[in-house]
Short mmCIF file of C-alpha atoms in Angstrom, two decimals:
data_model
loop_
_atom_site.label_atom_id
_atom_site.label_comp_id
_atom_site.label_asym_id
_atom_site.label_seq_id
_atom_site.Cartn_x
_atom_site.Cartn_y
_atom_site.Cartn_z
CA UNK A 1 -96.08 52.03 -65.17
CA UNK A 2 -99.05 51.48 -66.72
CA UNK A 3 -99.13 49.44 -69.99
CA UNK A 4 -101.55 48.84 -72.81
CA UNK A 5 -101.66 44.82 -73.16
CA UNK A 6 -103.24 43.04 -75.82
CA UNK A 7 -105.11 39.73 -75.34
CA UNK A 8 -104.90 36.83 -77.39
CA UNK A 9 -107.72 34.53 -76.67
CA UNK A 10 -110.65 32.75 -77.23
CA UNK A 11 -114.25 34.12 -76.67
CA UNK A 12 -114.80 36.12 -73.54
CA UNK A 13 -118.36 35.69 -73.56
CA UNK A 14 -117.48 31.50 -73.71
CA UNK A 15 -114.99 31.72 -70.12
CA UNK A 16 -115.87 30.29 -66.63
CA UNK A 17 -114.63 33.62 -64.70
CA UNK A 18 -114.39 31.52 -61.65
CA UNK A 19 -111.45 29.62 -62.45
CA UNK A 20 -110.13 31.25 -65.94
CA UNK A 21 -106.49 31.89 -65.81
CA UNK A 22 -106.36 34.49 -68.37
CA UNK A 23 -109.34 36.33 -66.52
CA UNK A 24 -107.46 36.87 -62.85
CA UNK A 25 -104.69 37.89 -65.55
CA UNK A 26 -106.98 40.68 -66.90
CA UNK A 27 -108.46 41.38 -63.76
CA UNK A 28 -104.77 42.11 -61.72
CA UNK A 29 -103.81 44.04 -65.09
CA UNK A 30 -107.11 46.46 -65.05
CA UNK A 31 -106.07 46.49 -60.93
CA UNK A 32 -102.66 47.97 -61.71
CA UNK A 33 -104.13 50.48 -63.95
CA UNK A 34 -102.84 49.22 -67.46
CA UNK A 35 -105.18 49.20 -70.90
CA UNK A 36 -106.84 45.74 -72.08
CA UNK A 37 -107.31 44.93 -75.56
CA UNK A 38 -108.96 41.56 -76.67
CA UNK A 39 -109.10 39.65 -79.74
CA UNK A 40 -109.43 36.12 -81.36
CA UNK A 41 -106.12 34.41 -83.17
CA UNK A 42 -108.27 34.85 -86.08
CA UNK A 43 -108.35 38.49 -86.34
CA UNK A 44 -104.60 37.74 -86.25
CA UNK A 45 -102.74 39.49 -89.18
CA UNK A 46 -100.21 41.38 -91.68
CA UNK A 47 -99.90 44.06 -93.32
CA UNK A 48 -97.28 46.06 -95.22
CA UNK A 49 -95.00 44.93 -92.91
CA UNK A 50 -96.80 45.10 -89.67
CA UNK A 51 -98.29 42.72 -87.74
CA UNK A 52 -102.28 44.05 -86.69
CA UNK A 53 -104.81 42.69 -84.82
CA UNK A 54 -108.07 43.82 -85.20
CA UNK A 55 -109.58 43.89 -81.25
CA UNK A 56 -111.85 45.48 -78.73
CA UNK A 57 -110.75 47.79 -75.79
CA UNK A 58 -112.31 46.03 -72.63
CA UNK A 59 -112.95 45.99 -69.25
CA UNK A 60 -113.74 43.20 -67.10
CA UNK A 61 -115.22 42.53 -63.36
CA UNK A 62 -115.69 39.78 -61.30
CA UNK A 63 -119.91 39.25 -61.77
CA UNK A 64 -121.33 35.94 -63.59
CA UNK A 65 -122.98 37.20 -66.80
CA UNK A 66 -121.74 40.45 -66.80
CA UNK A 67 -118.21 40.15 -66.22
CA UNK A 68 -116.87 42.19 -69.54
CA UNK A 69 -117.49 45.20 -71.05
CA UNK A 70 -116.07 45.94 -74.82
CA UNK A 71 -115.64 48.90 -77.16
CA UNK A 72 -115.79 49.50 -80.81
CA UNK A 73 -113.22 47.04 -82.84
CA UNK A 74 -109.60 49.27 -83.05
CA UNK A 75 -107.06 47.62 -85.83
CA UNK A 76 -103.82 47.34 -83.65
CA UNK A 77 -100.58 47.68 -85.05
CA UNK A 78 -98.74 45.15 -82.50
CA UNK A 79 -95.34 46.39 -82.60
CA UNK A 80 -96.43 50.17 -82.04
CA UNK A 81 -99.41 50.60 -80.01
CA UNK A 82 -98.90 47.90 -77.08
CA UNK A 83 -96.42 46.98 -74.63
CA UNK A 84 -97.67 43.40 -73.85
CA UNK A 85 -99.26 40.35 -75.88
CA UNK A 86 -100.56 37.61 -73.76
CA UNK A 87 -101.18 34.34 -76.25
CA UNK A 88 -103.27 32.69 -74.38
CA UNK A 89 -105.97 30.91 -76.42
CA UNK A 90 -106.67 27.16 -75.81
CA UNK A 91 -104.86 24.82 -78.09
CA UNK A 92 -105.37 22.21 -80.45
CA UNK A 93 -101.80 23.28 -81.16
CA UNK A 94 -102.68 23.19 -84.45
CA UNK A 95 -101.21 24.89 -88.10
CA UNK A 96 -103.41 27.68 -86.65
CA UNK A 97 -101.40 28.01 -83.54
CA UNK A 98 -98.22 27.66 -85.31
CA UNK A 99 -99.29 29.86 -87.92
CA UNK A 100 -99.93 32.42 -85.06
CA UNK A 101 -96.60 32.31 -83.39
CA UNK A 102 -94.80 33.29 -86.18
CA UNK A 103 -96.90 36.04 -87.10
CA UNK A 104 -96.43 37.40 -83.21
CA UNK A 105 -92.39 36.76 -83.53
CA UNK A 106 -92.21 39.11 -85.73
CA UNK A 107 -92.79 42.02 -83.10
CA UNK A 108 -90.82 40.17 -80.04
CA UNK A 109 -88.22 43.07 -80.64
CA UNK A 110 -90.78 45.80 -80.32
CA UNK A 111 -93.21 44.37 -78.16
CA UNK A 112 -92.90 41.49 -75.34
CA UNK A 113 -95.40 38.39 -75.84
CA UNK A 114 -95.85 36.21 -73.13
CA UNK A 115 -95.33 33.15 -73.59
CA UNK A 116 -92.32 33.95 -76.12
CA UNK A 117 -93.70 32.76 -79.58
CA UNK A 118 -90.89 30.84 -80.95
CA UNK A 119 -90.43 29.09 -77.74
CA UNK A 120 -94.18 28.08 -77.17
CA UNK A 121 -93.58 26.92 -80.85
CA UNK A 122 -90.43 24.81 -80.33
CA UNK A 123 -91.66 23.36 -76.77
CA UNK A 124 -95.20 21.13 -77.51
CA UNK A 125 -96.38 20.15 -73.61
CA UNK A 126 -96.17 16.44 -74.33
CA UNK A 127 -92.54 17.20 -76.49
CA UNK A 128 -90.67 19.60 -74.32
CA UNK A 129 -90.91 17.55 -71.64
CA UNK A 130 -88.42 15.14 -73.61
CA UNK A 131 -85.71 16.64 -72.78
CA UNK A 132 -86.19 15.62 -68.87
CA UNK A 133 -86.48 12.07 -69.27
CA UNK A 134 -84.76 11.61 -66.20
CA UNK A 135 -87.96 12.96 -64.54
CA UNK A 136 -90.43 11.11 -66.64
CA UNK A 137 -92.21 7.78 -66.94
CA UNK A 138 -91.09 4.85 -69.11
CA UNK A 139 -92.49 6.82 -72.33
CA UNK A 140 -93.02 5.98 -75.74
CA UNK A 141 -94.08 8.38 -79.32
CA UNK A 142 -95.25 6.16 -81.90
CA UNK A 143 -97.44 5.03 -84.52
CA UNK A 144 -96.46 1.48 -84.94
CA UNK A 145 -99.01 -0.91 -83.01
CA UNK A 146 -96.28 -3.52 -83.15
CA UNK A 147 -94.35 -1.09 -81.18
CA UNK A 148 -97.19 -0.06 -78.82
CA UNK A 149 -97.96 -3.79 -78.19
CA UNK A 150 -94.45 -4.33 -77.32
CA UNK A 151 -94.19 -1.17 -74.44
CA UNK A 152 -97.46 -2.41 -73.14
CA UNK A 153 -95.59 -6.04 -72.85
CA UNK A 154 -93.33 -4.56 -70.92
CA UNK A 155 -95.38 -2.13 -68.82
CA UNK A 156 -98.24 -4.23 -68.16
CA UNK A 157 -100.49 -1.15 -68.02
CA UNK A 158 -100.23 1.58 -69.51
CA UNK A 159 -102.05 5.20 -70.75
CA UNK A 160 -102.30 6.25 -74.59
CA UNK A 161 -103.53 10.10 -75.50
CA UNK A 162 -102.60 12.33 -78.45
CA UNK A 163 -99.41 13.88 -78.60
CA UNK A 164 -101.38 17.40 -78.99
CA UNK A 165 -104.30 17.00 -77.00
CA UNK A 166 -105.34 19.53 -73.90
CA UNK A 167 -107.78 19.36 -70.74
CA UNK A 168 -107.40 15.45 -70.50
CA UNK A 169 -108.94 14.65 -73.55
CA UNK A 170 -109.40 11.56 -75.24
CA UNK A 171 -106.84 9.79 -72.40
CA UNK A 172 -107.16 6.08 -72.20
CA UNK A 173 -106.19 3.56 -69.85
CA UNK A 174 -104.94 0.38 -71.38
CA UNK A 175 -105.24 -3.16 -68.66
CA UNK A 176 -102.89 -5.78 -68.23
CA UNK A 177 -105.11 -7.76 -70.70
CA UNK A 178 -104.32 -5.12 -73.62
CA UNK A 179 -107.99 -5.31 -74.43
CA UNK A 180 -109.42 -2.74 -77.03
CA UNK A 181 -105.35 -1.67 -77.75
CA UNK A 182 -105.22 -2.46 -81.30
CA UNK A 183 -109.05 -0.61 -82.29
CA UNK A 184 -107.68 2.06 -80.14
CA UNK A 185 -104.17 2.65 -81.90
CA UNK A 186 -106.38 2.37 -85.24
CA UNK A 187 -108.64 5.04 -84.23
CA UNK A 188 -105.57 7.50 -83.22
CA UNK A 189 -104.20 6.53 -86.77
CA UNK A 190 -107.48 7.92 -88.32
CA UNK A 191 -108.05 10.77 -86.14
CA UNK A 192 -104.54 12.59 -85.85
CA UNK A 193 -101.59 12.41 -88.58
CA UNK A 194 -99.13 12.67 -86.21
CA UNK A 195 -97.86 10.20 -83.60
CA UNK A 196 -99.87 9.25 -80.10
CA UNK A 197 -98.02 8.98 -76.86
CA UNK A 198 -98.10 6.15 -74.44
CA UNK A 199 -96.53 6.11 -71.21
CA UNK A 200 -96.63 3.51 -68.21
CA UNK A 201 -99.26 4.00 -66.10
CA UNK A 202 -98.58 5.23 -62.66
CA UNK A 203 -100.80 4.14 -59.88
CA UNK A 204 -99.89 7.05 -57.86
CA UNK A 205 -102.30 9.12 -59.76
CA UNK A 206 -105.23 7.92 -57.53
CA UNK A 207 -104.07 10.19 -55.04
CA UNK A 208 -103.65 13.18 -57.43
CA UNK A 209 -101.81 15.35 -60.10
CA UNK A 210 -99.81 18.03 -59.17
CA UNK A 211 -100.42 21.24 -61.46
CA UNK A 212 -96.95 23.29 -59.92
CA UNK A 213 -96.81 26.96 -61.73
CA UNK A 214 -93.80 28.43 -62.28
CA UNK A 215 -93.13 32.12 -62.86
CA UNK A 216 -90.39 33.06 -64.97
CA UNK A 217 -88.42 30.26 -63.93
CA UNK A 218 -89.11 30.52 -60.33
CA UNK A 219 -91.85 27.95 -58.59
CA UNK A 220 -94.93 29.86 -57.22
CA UNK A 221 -97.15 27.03 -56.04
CA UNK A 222 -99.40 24.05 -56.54
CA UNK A 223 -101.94 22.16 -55.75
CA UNK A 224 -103.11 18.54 -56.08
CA UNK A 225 -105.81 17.48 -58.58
CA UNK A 226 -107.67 13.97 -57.76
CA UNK A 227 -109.58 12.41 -60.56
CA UNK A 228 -113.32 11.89 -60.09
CA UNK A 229 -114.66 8.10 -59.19
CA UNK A 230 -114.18 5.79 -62.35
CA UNK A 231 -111.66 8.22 -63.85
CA UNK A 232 -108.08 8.65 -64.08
CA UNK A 233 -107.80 11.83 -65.36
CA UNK A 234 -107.47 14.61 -62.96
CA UNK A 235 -107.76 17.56 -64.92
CA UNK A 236 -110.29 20.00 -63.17
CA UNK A 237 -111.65 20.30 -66.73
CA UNK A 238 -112.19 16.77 -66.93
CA UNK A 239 -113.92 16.53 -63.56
CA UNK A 240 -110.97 16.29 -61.18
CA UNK A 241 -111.16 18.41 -58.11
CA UNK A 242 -107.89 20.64 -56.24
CA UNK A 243 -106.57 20.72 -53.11
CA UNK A 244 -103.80 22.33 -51.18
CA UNK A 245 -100.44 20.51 -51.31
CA UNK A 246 -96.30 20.55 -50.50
CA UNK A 247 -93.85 19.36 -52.57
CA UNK A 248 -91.92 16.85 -51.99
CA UNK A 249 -88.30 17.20 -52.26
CA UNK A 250 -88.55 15.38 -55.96
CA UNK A 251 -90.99 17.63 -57.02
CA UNK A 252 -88.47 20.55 -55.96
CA UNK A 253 -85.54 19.12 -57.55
CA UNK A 254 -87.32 19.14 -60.74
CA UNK A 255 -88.52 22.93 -60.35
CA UNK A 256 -84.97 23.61 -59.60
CA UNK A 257 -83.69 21.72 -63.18
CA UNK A 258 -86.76 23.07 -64.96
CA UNK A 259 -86.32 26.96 -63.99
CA UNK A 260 -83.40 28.41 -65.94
CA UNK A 261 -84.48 26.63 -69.15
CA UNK A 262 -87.76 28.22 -69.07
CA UNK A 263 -86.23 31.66 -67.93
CA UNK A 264 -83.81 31.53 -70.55
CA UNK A 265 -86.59 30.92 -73.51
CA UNK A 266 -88.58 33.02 -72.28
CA UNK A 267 -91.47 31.06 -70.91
CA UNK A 268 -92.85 33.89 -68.07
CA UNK A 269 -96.14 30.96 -67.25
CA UNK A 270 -95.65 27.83 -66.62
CA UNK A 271 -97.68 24.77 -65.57
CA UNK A 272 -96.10 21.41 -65.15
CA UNK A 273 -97.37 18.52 -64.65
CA UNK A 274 -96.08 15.71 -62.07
CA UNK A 275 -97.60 12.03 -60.98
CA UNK A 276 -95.57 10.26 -58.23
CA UNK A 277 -92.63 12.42 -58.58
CA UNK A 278 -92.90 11.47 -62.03
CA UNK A 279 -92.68 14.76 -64.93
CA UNK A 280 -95.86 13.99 -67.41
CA UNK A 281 -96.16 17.64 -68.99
CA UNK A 282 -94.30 20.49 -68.96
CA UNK A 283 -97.69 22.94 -70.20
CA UNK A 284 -96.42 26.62 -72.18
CA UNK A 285 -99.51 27.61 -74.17
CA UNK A 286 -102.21 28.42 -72.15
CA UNK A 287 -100.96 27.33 -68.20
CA UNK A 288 -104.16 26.83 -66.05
CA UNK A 289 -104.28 26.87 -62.06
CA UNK A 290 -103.37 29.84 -60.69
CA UNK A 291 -107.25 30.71 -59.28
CA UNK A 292 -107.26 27.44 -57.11
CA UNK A 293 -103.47 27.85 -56.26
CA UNK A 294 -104.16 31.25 -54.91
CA UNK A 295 -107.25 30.23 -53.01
CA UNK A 296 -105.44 27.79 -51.11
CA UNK A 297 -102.58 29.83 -50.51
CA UNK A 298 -103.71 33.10 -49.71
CA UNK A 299 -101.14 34.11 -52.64
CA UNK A 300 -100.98 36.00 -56.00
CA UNK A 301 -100.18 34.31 -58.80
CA UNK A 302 -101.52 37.12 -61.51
CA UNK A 303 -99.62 39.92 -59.32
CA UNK A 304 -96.23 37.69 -59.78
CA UNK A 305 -96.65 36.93 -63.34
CA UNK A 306 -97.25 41.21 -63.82
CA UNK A 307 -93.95 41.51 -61.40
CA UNK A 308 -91.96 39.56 -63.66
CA UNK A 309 -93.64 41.41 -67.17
CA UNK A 310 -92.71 44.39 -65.77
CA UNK A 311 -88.82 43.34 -64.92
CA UNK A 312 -88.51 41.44 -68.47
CA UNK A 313 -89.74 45.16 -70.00
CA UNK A 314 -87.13 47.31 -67.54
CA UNK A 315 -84.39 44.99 -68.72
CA UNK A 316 -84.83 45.57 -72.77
#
């Protein structure tokens, strides 16, 4: 069946083709013959009781600096003249974002947006992933530096970053010696108004970060991100490089736990994050990976995620 799916994103111009998530997306979706729309979460809107967008028919191909083509701007009424949303700009997950999911839950009735709006609302990477504890780290949300000082007592080392930061920015190692910990807490204070996270820092990252995507509740594969020399972060966008990888049967139990929840709130794309068998992030807003799973696999991540689109739209 072929669809006409509207894309939520940032620039296209601004996207690194050769490992873009959204663009193998757009790529298997032009491949199975459905329509592509594109537009910014700014061009986002409401009107007389519709929800429009005002975007660009496109078409894209897989050629550096000429990999889109775009027609004249269309104003979209959401509910009525697409099948599919994909949300899929970048965070900050910001009063923007927010602002944007509930203008899109207002069609999930009429039209099927991917990730569900309320639930990428209600399940912040570094917040979701609360309610597996089990699975995680010694952790800690605060603002206190009494407080911080007292988990990094206990820990010995630890890693600080902002409760609703992306890519593996602005993540910090703290040292035994707690050295730059209290300018450090200060400058989160300033920066963000909400809490910072700190967990315990787990040595096992030096031999990588498992990105493991998960499609509609069901684990499609992984791979193994190593940080570059003098870093810890092993975010590819941060320098970190993938390779292929198992999982171990830890990392499958927690697939196995994870799954139905996500099914159930409708979270089709999933990335989550695990250190050491440890759960860090459970990542619903924009999920990254799938190009270097798929490379080392020989699989289809894009192809799966359209499979289980098109079952979530035979079931309504």
């Amino acid at each position: 069946m072929s669809l006409r799916v509207a894309v939520q994103m940032d620039p296209l111009q601004s996207i690194g083709i050769a490992g873009d998530s959204t663009f193998a997306l757009m790529l298997k979706a032009q491949e199975l013959g459905h329509t592509l729309f594109h537009y910014l979460a700014e061009d986002l809107g409401y009107l007389d009781g519709r929800v429009i967008a005002r975007a660009r028919p496109v078409t894209v191909q897989r050629v550096e600096g000429d990999h889109f083509g775009e027609g004249d701007a269309v104003t979209l009424d959401l509910a009525r003249d697409v099948d599919v949303v994909l949300m899929r700009q970048d965070p900050p997950f910001d009063v923007g974002y927010i602002t944007a999911t509930y203008l899109l839950e207002r069609i999930v009735g009429e039209t099927l947006v991917v990730n569900d709006p309320r639930s990428v609302r209600d399940a912040p990477e570094k917040l979701f992933v609360l309610d597996f504890a089990h699975f995680m780290p010694p952790t800690l949300i605060t603002r206190s530096i009494g407080t911080l000082r007292d988990f990094h007592s206990a820990h010995g080392e630890i890693v600080v970053k902002p409760l609703h930061g992306n890519a593996g920015a602005a993540v910090f190692r703290i040292g035994k010696d707690g050295q730059n910990l209290a300018a450090l807490a200060e400058l989160f204070g300033h920066v963000w108004k909400e809490p910072f996270i700190a967990q315990a820092f787990l040595p096992a990252v030096s031999e990588g970060d498992k990105r493991i995507v998960l499609v509609d509740g069901d684990m499609a594969g992984a791979i193994n991100r190593k940080p570059g020399s003098g870093e810890i972060r092993s975010n590819l966008a941060a320098g970190g490089t993938a390779h292929a990888t198992d999982l171990s049967p830890r990392e499958r139990e927690i697939c196995e736990v994870l799954g139905p929840e996500l099914k159930k709130r409708g979270l089709i794309f999933v990335g989550i994050d695990v250190i050491g068998g440890m759960l860090t992030e459970i990542n619903v807003t924009s999920p990254t990976g799938i190009v270097a799973i798929d490379k080392f696999n020989g699989s289809d991540t894009p192809g799966l995620i359209w499979k289980a689109i098109d079952a979530r739209l035979a079931s309504r």
